[in-house]
Coordinates of C-alpha atoms in Angstrom, one line a residue:
M298 CA 0.0 0.0 0.0
L299 CA 1.4 3.4 -1.0
R300 CA 1.7 5.9 1.9
P301 CA 1.9 9.7 1.5
C302 CA 5.4 11.1 1.9
P303 CA 5.8 12.5 5.4
Y304 CA 7.2 15.7 3.9
V305 CA 4.0 16.1 1.9
R306 CA 1.9 15.6 5.0
C307 CA 4.0 18.1 6.9
F308 CA 3.7 20.7 4.0
H309 CA -0.1 20.5 4.0
R310 CA -0.3 20.6 7.8
C311 CA 1.9 23.8 7.6
L312 CA -0.4 25.1 4.9
A313 CA -3.5 24.6 7.0
T314 CA -1.8 26.1 10.1
S315 CA -0.7 29.1 8.0
I316 CA -4.2 29.7 6.7
S317 CA -5.7 29.3 10.2
S318 CA -3.5 32.0 11.6
S319 CA -4.0 34.3 8.6
S320 CA -6.0 37.5 8.6
Q321 CA -8.9 35.7 7.0
V322 CA -9.4 33.8 10.2
Q323 CA -8.1 36.1 12.9
A324 CA -9.5 39.5 11.6
P325 CA -13.0 40.7 12.5
L326 CA -15.6 38.7 10.6
N327 CA -18.5 41.2 10.4
F328 CA -18.4 43.4 7.3
L329 CA -20.2 46.8 7.5
S330 CA -19.9 49.9 5.4
G331 CA -17.1 48.4 3.3
K332 CA -14.8 47.2 6.0
R333 CA -14.3 44.4 8.6
C334 CA -15.4 45.1 12.1
D335 CA -16.3 43.4 15.4
P336 CA -19.8 43.5 16.7
S337 CA -20.6 46.5 18.9
E338 CA -22.3 44.2 21.4
N339 CA -21.7 40.5 22.0
I340 CA -24.6 38.3 22.6
G341 CA -22.5 35.2 22.8
N342 CA -19.6 33.4 21.0
F343 CA -19.4 30.3 18.8
D344 CA -16.4 28.2 17.9
L345 CA -14.9 28.2 14.4
K346 CA -13.4 24.8 13.8
Y347 CA -11.4 23.3 11.0
P348 CA -13.4 20.1 10.2
A349 CA -10.4 18.0 9.2
T350 CA -8.6 18.4 12.6
D351 CA -11.6 19.4 14.8
E352 CA -9.3 22.2 15.9
T353 CA -10.9 25.3 17.3
L354 CA -9.4 28.2 15.2
R355 CA -11.0 31.0 17.2
Q356 CA -14.2 32.1 18.9
V357 CA -16.5 34.3 16.8
P358 CA -18.8 36.8 18.5
S359 CA -22.5 36.8 17.5
S360 CA -24.1 40.0 16.4
G361 CA -27.0 41.4 18.4
E362 CA -29.9 43.7 17.7
R363 CA -27.7 46.8 17.6
D364 CA -25.4 45.4 14.9
V365 CA -28.3 44.0 12.8
N366 CA -29.9 47.5 13.0
E367 CA -26.7 49.1 11.9
A368 CA -26.2 46.6 9.0
V369 CA -29.7 47.3 7.7
S370 CA -29.3 51.0 8.2
Q371 CA -26.0 51.0 6.2
A372 CA -27.8 48.9 3.5
R373 CA -30.7 51.4 3.3
E374 CA -28.2 54.3 2.9
G375 CA -26.3 52.4 0.2
F376 CA -29.6 51.7 -1.6
R377 CA -30.2 55.4 -2.2
S378 CA -27.3 55.6 -4.6
W379 CA -26.9 52.1 -5.8
S380 CA -30.5 51.8 -7.0
K381 CA -30.1 55.0 -9.0
L382 CA -27.2 53.6 -11.2
S383 CA -28.0 52.2 -14.5
G384 CA -28.0 48.4 -14.9
F385 CA -24.9 48.8 -17.1
E386 CA -23.0 50.6 -14.3
R387 CA -24.0 48.0 -11.7
G388 CA -23.1 45.2 -14.1
N389 CA -19.6 46.6 -14.6
V390 CA -19.0 46.4 -10.8
L391 CA -20.1 42.8 -10.7
K392 CA -18.0 41.9 -13.7
R393 CA -14.9 43.5 -12.1
A394 CA -15.7 41.5 -8.9
A395 CA -15.9 38.3 -10.9
N396 CA -12.4 38.9 -12.4
I397 CA -11.0 39.7 -8.9
M398 CA -12.4 36.4 -7.6
R399 CA -10.6 34.5 -10.4
E400 CA -7.4 36.3 -9.6
R401 CA -7.8 35.2 -6.0
L402 CA -9.1 31.7 -6.7
E403 CA -6.5 29.9 -4.8
E404 CA -6.8 32.0 -1.6
L405 CA -10.6 31.7 -1.7
A406 CA -10.4 28.0 -2.3
Q407 CA -8.0 27.3 0.5
T408 CA -10.1 29.3 2.9
E409 CA -13.2 27.4 1.7
V410 CA -11.4 24.2 2.6
L411 CA -10.7 25.5 6.1
D412 CA -14.3 26.4 6.4
T413 CA -15.8 23.2 5.1
G414 CA -13.3 20.4 5.1
K415 CA -14.0 19.5 1.5
P416 CA -11.2 18.6 -0.9
I417 CA -9.2 21.5 -2.4
W418 CA -10.1 20.5 -6.0
E419 CA -13.8 20.7 -5.1
A420 CA -13.3 24.1 -3.5
R421 CA -11.5 25.4 -6.6
C422 CA -14.5 24.3 -8.8
D423 CA -16.8 26.0 -6.3
V424 CA -14.9 29.3 -6.5
Q425 CA -14.8 29.3 -10.3
G426 CA -18.5 28.6 -10.4
C427 CA -19.2 31.5 -8.0
A428 CA -17.1 33.9 -10.1
D429 CA -19.0 32.8 -13.2
T430 CA -22.3 33.5 -11.5
V431 CA -21.3 37.0 -10.4
D432 CA -20.0 37.6 -14.0
Y433 CA -23.3 36.2 -15.4
Y434 CA -25.5 38.6 -13.3
G435 CA -23.1 41.4 -14.2
G436 CA -24.0 40.7 -17.8
L437 CA -27.7 40.5 -17.2
A438 CA -27.9 43.8 -15.1
A439 CA -28.1 46.0 -18.2
R440 CA -31.0 43.9 -19.7
I441 CA -33.3 44.3 -16.7
S442 CA -36.3 46.2 -18.3
G443 CA -40.0 46.5 -18.5
E444 CA -42.5 46.2 -21.3
F445 CA -44.4 48.6 -23.5
L446 CA -48.0 48.0 -24.3
P447 CA -49.8 50.1 -27.0
L448 CA -53.5 50.6 -26.3
S449 CA -56.5 52.1 -28.1
N450 CA -56.7 55.7 -29.2
G451 CA -53.0 56.3 -28.9
C452 CA -52.9 55.5 -25.2
F453 CA -50.3 53.2 -23.9
S454 CA -48.9 51.5 -20.8
Y455 CA -45.5 50.6 -19.7
T456 CA -43.9 48.6 -16.9
V457 CA -40.8 49.2 -14.9
R458 CA -38.8 46.5 -13.0
E459 CA -37.7 48.2 -9.7
P460 CA -35.5 46.8 -6.9
L461 CA -37.2 45.7 -3.7
G462 CA -34.8 47.5 -1.2
V463 CA -32.7 45.8 1.4
V464 CA -32.5 42.0 0.9
G465 CA -31.5 39.7 3.8
G466 CA -29.8 36.4 3.2
I467 CA -29.1 33.4 5.4
G468 CA -26.8 30.7 4.1
A469 CA -26.0 27.0 4.7
W470 CA -22.6 25.6 5.5
N471 CA -22.0 23.2 2.7
Y472 CA -21.3 25.8 0.0
P473 CA -20.6 29.0 1.9
L474 CA -19.1 31.1 -0.9
Q475 CA -21.8 29.9 -3.3
M476 CA -24.5 30.9 -0.8
A477 CA -23.1 34.5 -0.6
S478 CA -22.5 34.9 -4.3
W479 CA -25.7 33.2 -5.6
K480 CA -27.8 35.4 -3.4
S481 CA -25.9 38.7 -3.5
S482 CA -25.1 39.0 -7.2
P483 CA -28.6 38.9 -8.5
A484 CA -29.8 41.1 -5.7
L485 CA -27.1 43.7 -6.5
A486 CA -27.7 43.4 -10.2
C487 CA -31.3 44.5 -9.7
G488 CA -30.3 47.5 -7.6
N489 CA -31.0 46.0 -4.2
T490 CA -28.5 46.1 -1.3
F491 CA -27.7 43.1 0.8
V492 CA -27.2 41.9 4.4
F493 CA -26.1 38.3 4.8
K494 CA -25.7 36.0 7.7
P495 CA -23.4 33.0 6.9
S496 CA -23.7 29.7 8.8
P497 CA -21.8 29.9 12.1
L498 CA -19.9 26.8 10.9
T499 CA -18.5 28.6 7.8
P500 CA -18.1 32.3 8.4
L501 CA -15.0 33.1 6.4
T502 CA -15.4 33.4 2.6
A503 CA -18.5 35.5 2.7
V504 CA -16.4 38.3 4.3
M505 CA -13.7 37.8 1.6
L506 CA -16.5 38.3 -1.0
G507 CA -17.3 41.6 0.6
E508 CA -13.6 42.7 0.2
V509 CA -13.8 41.7 -3.4
Y510 CA -16.9 43.7 -4.0
K511 CA -15.3 46.7 -2.3
E512 CA -12.2 46.5 -4.5
A513 CA -14.5 46.2 -7.6
G514 CA -16.1 49.5 -6.7
L515 CA -19.3 48.5 -4.9
P516 CA -20.3 51.5 -2.7
D517 CA -20.1 51.1 1.0
G518 CA -23.1 49.7 2.7
C519 CA -24.4 47.8 -0.3
Y520 CA -23.0 44.4 0.9
N521 CA -22.9 43.7 4.6
I522 CA -22.1 40.6 6.7
I523 CA -23.3 39.9 10.2
Q524 CA -22.1 36.8 12.0
G525 CA -24.2 34.9 14.5
E526 CA -26.4 31.9 15.3
T527 CA -30.1 31.5 15.5
K528 CA -30.9 34.7 17.4
T529 CA -29.0 36.8 14.9
G530 CA -30.9 35.2 12.0
Q531 CA -34.2 35.9 13.8
L532 CA -33.3 39.5 14.2
L533 CA -32.5 39.8 10.5
T534 CA -35.6 38.0 9.3
T535 CA -38.0 40.0 11.4
H536 CA -36.3 43.4 10.8
P537 CA -39.0 45.8 9.6
N538 CA -36.8 47.4 6.9
I539 CA -35.9 44.1 5.3
A540 CA -37.9 43.8 2.0
K541 CA -37.0 40.2 1.2
M542 CA -35.3 37.1 2.7
S543 CA -33.4 34.5 0.8
F544 CA -32.7 31.4 2.8
T545 CA -30.9 28.1 2.1
G546 CA -31.2 25.3 4.7
S547 CA -33.5 22.8 6.3
V548 CA -37.3 22.6 5.8
P549 CA -38.2 23.3 9.4
T550 CA -36.0 26.4 9.5
G551 CA -37.3 27.5 6.1
S552 CA -40.9 27.1 7.3
K553 CA -40.2 29.4 10.4
I554 CA -38.6 32.0 8.1
M555 CA -41.5 31.9 5.8
E556 CA -43.9 32.3 8.8
A557 CA -41.9 35.3 10.1
C558 CA -41.8 36.9 6.7
A559 CA -45.6 36.5 6.3
K560 CA -46.2 38.8 9.3
D561 CA -44.7 41.7 7.4
I562 CA -45.6 40.5 3.9
K563 CA -42.0 40.2 2.9
H564 CA -40.8 38.6 -0.3
V565 CA -39.1 35.2 0.3
T566 CA -37.0 32.7 -1.6
L567 CA -36.3 29.3 0.0
E568 CA -34.0 26.6 -1.2
L569 CA -34.6 23.7 1.2
G570 CA -33.9 20.0 1.6
G571 CA -34.1 17.2 -0.9
K572 CA -34.5 13.4 -1.0
S573 CA -34.1 13.1 -4.7
P574 CA -34.3 10.0 -7.0
C575 CA -31.6 8.9 -9.4
I576 CA -33.1 6.4 -11.8
I577 CA -30.9 4.0 -13.6
F578 CA -32.7 2.3 -16.6
E579 CA -31.5 -1.0 -18.1
D580 CA -30.5 0.7 -21.4
C581 CA -28.1 3.1 -19.7
N582 CA -24.4 3.5 -20.4
L583 CA -23.3 1.6 -17.3
D584 CA -20.0 3.4 -16.7
N585 CA -21.8 6.8 -16.9
A586 CA -24.6 5.6 -14.7
V587 CA -22.1 4.5 -12.0
T588 CA -20.2 7.8 -12.3
G589 CA -23.5 9.7 -12.1
A590 CA -24.7 7.8 -9.0
M591 CA -21.4 8.7 -7.3
L592 CA -21.7 12.4 -8.3
A593 CA -25.2 12.2 -6.9
N594 CA -24.1 11.1 -3.5
F595 CA -20.4 11.6 -2.6
L596 CA -19.4 15.2 -3.5
T597 CA -18.7 17.4 -0.5
Q598 CA -18.9 14.4 1.8
G599 CA -22.5 13.8 0.7
Q600 CA -23.6 17.2 2.2
V601 CA -25.4 18.4 -0.9
C602 CA -29.1 19.3 -0.8
S603 CA -29.7 18.1 -4.4
N604 CA -28.1 14.7 -4.0
G605 CA -29.9 11.8 -5.6
T606 CA -29.7 9.5 -2.5
R607 CA -32.5 7.2 -3.6
V608 CA -30.8 5.3 -6.4
F609 CA -33.4 3.3 -8.3
V610 CA -31.7 0.6 -10.4
H611 CA -33.6 -1.7 -12.9
K612 CA -33.5 -5.2 -11.6
S613 CA -31.9 -6.6 -14.8
I614 CA -28.7 -4.6 -14.3
M615 CA -28.5 -4.6 -10.5
G616 CA -25.6 -7.1 -10.4
P617 CA -23.1 -5.4 -12.7
F618 CA -24.1 -1.9 -11.6
L619 CA -23.5 -2.7 -7.9
A620 CA -20.3 -4.5 -8.6
Q621 CA -18.8 -1.6 -10.5
L622 CA -20.2 0.9 -8.0
V623 CA -18.7 -0.8 -4.9
E624 CA -15.3 -1.3 -6.6
R625 CA -15.0 2.4 -7.6
T626 CA -16.3 3.7 -4.3
K627 CA -13.7 1.7 -2.4
R628 CA -11.0 3.4 -4.5
M629 CA -12.1 6.8 -3.3
K630 CA -9.3 8.4 -1.2
I631 CA -10.3 9.6 2.2
G632 CA -7.8 12.1 3.6
D633 CA -6.3 15.5 4.1
P634 CA -8.5 18.0 2.2
F635 CA -5.4 19.9 1.1
L636 CA -3.9 17.0 -0.8
E637 CA -4.6 17.1 -4.5
D638 CA -5.6 13.4 -4.7
T639 CA -8.0 13.4 -1.8
T640 CA -11.6 12.7 -3.0
V641 CA -13.3 12.5 0.4
G642 CA -12.8 15.2 3.0
A643 CA -14.1 15.6 6.5
T644 CA -17.7 15.8 7.7
I645 CA -18.4 19.4 8.8
S646 CA -18.8 18.7 12.5
K647 CA -19.2 16.0 15.2
Q648 CA -22.9 16.8 15.4
Q649 CA -23.4 16.1 11.7
F650 CA -21.2 13.0 11.9
D651 CA -23.5 11.7 14.7
I652 CA -26.6 12.3 12.6
V653 CA -25.1 10.4 9.6
M654 CA -24.1 7.4 11.8
R655 CA -27.5 7.3 13.5
Y656 CA -29.1 7.0 10.0
I657 CA -26.8 4.2 9.0
E658 CA -27.5 2.2 12.2
L659 CA -31.2 2.8 11.9
A660 CA -31.1 1.6 8.3
K661 CA -29.4 -1.7 9.4
K662 CA -32.0 -2.2 12.1
E663 CA -34.8 -1.6 9.5
G664 CA -33.3 -4.3 7.2
A665 CA -30.9 -2.6 4.9
T666 CA -27.4 -4.1 4.3
V667 CA -24.2 -2.1 4.2
V668 CA -22.1 -3.4 1.3
C669 CA -19.5 -0.6 1.5
G670 CA -18.3 2.0 3.9
G671 CA -20.4 3.7 6.6
E672 CA -17.6 3.8 9.2
R673 CA -15.5 6.5 10.8
V674 CA -12.0 6.5 9.3
T675 CA -8.7 7.6 10.9
V676 CA -6.6 8.9 8.1
D677 CA -3.7 10.6 9.9
P678 CA -3.0 11.1 13.7
H679 CA -2.9 14.8 13.0
L680 CA -6.4 14.8 11.4
R681 CA -8.8 14.3 14.3
G682 CA -11.9 15.3 12.4
Y683 CA -14.8 13.1 11.5
F684 CA -14.1 11.3 8.3
V685 CA -16.7 8.8 7.1
S686 CA -16.2 6.2 4.3
P687 CA -18.8 6.6 1.6
C688 CA -21.7 4.2 2.4
I689 CA -23.7 2.1 0.0
L690 CA -26.9 0.5 1.3
V691 CA -28.8 -2.4 -0.4
N692 CA -32.0 -4.3 0.4
C693 CA -33.6 -0.9 0.9
E694 CA -37.4 -0.4 0.9
D695 CA -39.4 2.8 0.3
H696 CA -40.7 2.9 3.9
M697 CA -37.3 2.9 5.5
T698 CA -36.3 6.1 7.4
V699 CA -33.0 6.4 5.5
V700 CA -35.0 6.3 2.2
R701 CA -37.6 8.8 3.4
E702 CA -35.5 11.5 5.2
E703 CA -32.6 13.6 4.2
V704 CA -29.3 12.3 5.7
F705 CA -26.9 15.0 4.5
G706 CA -24.0 12.6 4.4
S707 CA -22.4 10.1 2.0
V708 CA -25.1 7.5 2.3
M709 CA -26.5 6.0 -0.9
S710 CA -29.7 3.9 -0.7
I711 CA -30.1 1.5 -3.6
L712 CA -33.6 0.3 -4.6
T713 CA -34.7 -1.9 -7.5
F714 CA -37.6 -1.5 -9.9
D715 CA -39.3 -3.3 -12.8
S716 CA -41.1 -0.8 -14.9
E717 CA -41.0 2.9 -15.9
E718 CA -44.5 3.5 -14.5
E719 CA -43.6 1.9 -11.1
V720 CA -40.3 3.9 -10.7
I721 CA -42.0 7.3 -11.5
R722 CA -44.7 6.6 -8.9
R723 CA -42.1 5.7 -6.3
A724 CA -39.8 8.5 -7.2
N725 CA -42.6 11.1 -6.7
D726 CA -43.6 9.6 -3.3
S727 CA -41.9 12.2 -1.3
E728 CA -42.7 15.5 0.4
L729 CA -39.6 17.0 -1.3
G730 CA -38.9 17.7 -4.9
L731 CA -35.6 19.4 -5.3
A732 CA -33.8 17.3 -8.0
G733 CA -33.7 14.0 -9.9
G734 CA -31.6 12.1 -12.3
I735 CA -32.4 9.8 -15.3
F736 CA -29.9 7.5 -17.0
T737 CA -31.0 6.0 -20.2
S738 CA -30.0 5.9 -23.9
N739 CA -33.6 6.3 -25.0
L740 CA -34.2 10.1 -25.4
Q741 CA -38.0 9.6 -25.7
R742 CA -38.0 7.8 -22.4
A743 CA -35.8 10.4 -20.8
Y744 CA -38.3 13.2 -21.9
R745 CA -41.3 11.2 -20.6
V746 CA -39.8 10.6 -17.2
A747 CA -38.5 14.1 -16.8
S748 CA -41.9 15.4 -17.6
A749 CA -43.5 13.1 -15.0
L750 CA -41.0 13.7 -12.1
E751 CA -42.2 16.2 -9.5
A752 CA -38.9 18.1 -9.1
G753 CA -37.4 21.4 -10.0
S754 CA -33.9 20.5 -11.2
L755 CA -33.5 17.4 -13.3
Y756 CA -30.4 15.8 -14.9
I757 CA -30.4 13.4 -17.9
N758 CA -27.3 11.2 -18.1
N759 CA -25.4 13.3 -15.6
Y760 CA -25.9 14.6 -12.0
N761 CA -25.2 17.6 -9.8
V762 CA -24.0 19.9 -12.5
Y763 CA -24.9 23.6 -12.2
P764 CA -24.0 25.5 -15.4
V765 CA -24.4 29.2 -14.9
G766 CA -27.7 30.4 -16.3
V767 CA -29.6 27.2 -15.6
P768 CA -32.3 27.9 -12.9
F769 CA -32.0 25.9 -9.7
G770 CA -34.7 25.3 -7.2
G771 CA -37.4 22.8 -6.0
Y772 CA -41.0 21.7 -6.0
K773 CA -43.1 20.9 -3.0
K774 CA -41.4 21.4 0.4
S775 CA -38.0 21.8 -1.3
G776 CA -38.6 25.5 -1.6
L777 CA -39.8 28.6 -3.4
G778 CA -38.1 30.6 -6.2
R779 CA -35.1 29.9 -8.3
E780 CA -31.4 30.7 -8.2
N781 CA -28.5 30.8 -10.7
G782 CA -30.6 31.7 -13.8
P783 CA -32.4 34.6 -15.5
D784 CA -35.7 33.8 -13.6
T785 CA -33.9 34.7 -10.4
L786 CA -34.2 38.4 -11.3
D787 CA -38.0 38.2 -11.0
Y788 CA -37.6 37.3 -7.4
Y789 CA -35.4 40.4 -6.7
T790 CA -37.6 43.0 -8.4
Q791 CA -41.1 44.3 -8.3
V792 CA -43.2 45.5 -11.3
K793 CA -44.6 49.0 -11.5
S794 CA -47.3 49.6 -14.2
V795 CA -47.9 53.0 -15.7
Y796 CA -50.9 53.9 -17.8
V797 CA -50.6 57.0 -20.0
E798 CA -53.8 58.7 -21.3
M799 CA -53.3 60.6 -24.6
G800 CA -56.8 61.9 -25.0
D801 CA -59.4 63.6 -22.9
V802 CA -60.7 62.0 -19.7
E803 CA -64.1 60.5 -20.0
A804 CA -66.4 59.9 -17.0
P805 CA -70.1 59.2 -16.4
F806 CA -70.4 62.3 -14.2

């Protein structure tokens, strides 16, 4: 068995140590009026940990009511000037920001690894995708416009798309930079200003994005970061001067945010959980189907809301599919996230590790069989984090808890099916409808099944790809609204209709 060179291990430990002691970690992590700052009041602290070592890097103070008020006040002040710029001018700022992100890709990626524990190559892909999204909305900003409607007798009407005001955002911990960029860039493109609360588990790169925006020319107050836990999020959500909330996270929390927004009739976008199907038909390209199933389950340690964790395999190809899947999954390298050949990094926290392991144990009690993985792995004495070998479960049934509920870990449940009609019915038997995958060489079948599946984001012969410009979002309890596409602009603007009378006013009195 090949072992990594001790000098290589030492280098990457030194790299992680260097980053953990850098200004990105140790500097203030709130960002108001174009600069980093500490909260003016401290309502408590939370630990910032590097998932791979479980090392506490620092304590981060939570922002209270005074700081939330200040962030919203700064955003309102910034809105006065930012909303008056043309879309072209706003777009230029975003496009400059995208270029700066590309220039700083490695620093952003390394900090993202420190935040999340995911492999460095994944983090680089994430940062590149975020830069592309910011660039994309920079290009769309100049095209935001209304419509002209000619009416009878020379009269006419026109519409104007106007920004909402101050937008609040709350992000999840699996893609922290993506949360900040996917929410802020369309909001800013439309002329809104933005106040964002990252997950307390991953507070770092959202602040770096603020510095990027500042350098690109974004006026002070237009992008603000407040760090905190549940109380801080509640203060932001219920603030009377927040016009809209955009949230990514769990269904229960999303439901509470929607309820809070309803009291003030706020706009809301929700990207919530998933328990998505990945359907493998008998006429698929087997190699591609296995690759797709792995992409649907094992990226970012399985901590992806769109994952296709219910893998439905046609009975006729179950044997060869499973054999190849297990063989390839066992070859995945679990290890130091900063090593280039690592394919499985660390679970985000002990709490999430415990959740994943409970689901695996419950699956076994309910009759499922583990054919691969599902165990904590010690990869290096210096890496004391929670590493889990990717788990494959067989003998699964639709009623099992692991099949019904989102695990948010590298746990793939394999089920078999006989017919197209049967698998569509079973795939749709869920409260959630975020995503789904279809592997087949029959394009007519692919179209039929895609049309029948109750999900917002579907993949044919691939999985978990997010090309910029393709809307992302769910059906049913998986959320409201769309991100990453042109439709997103509709959720960050409001329409004003203007009627123009060109003749004399007629009235019955």
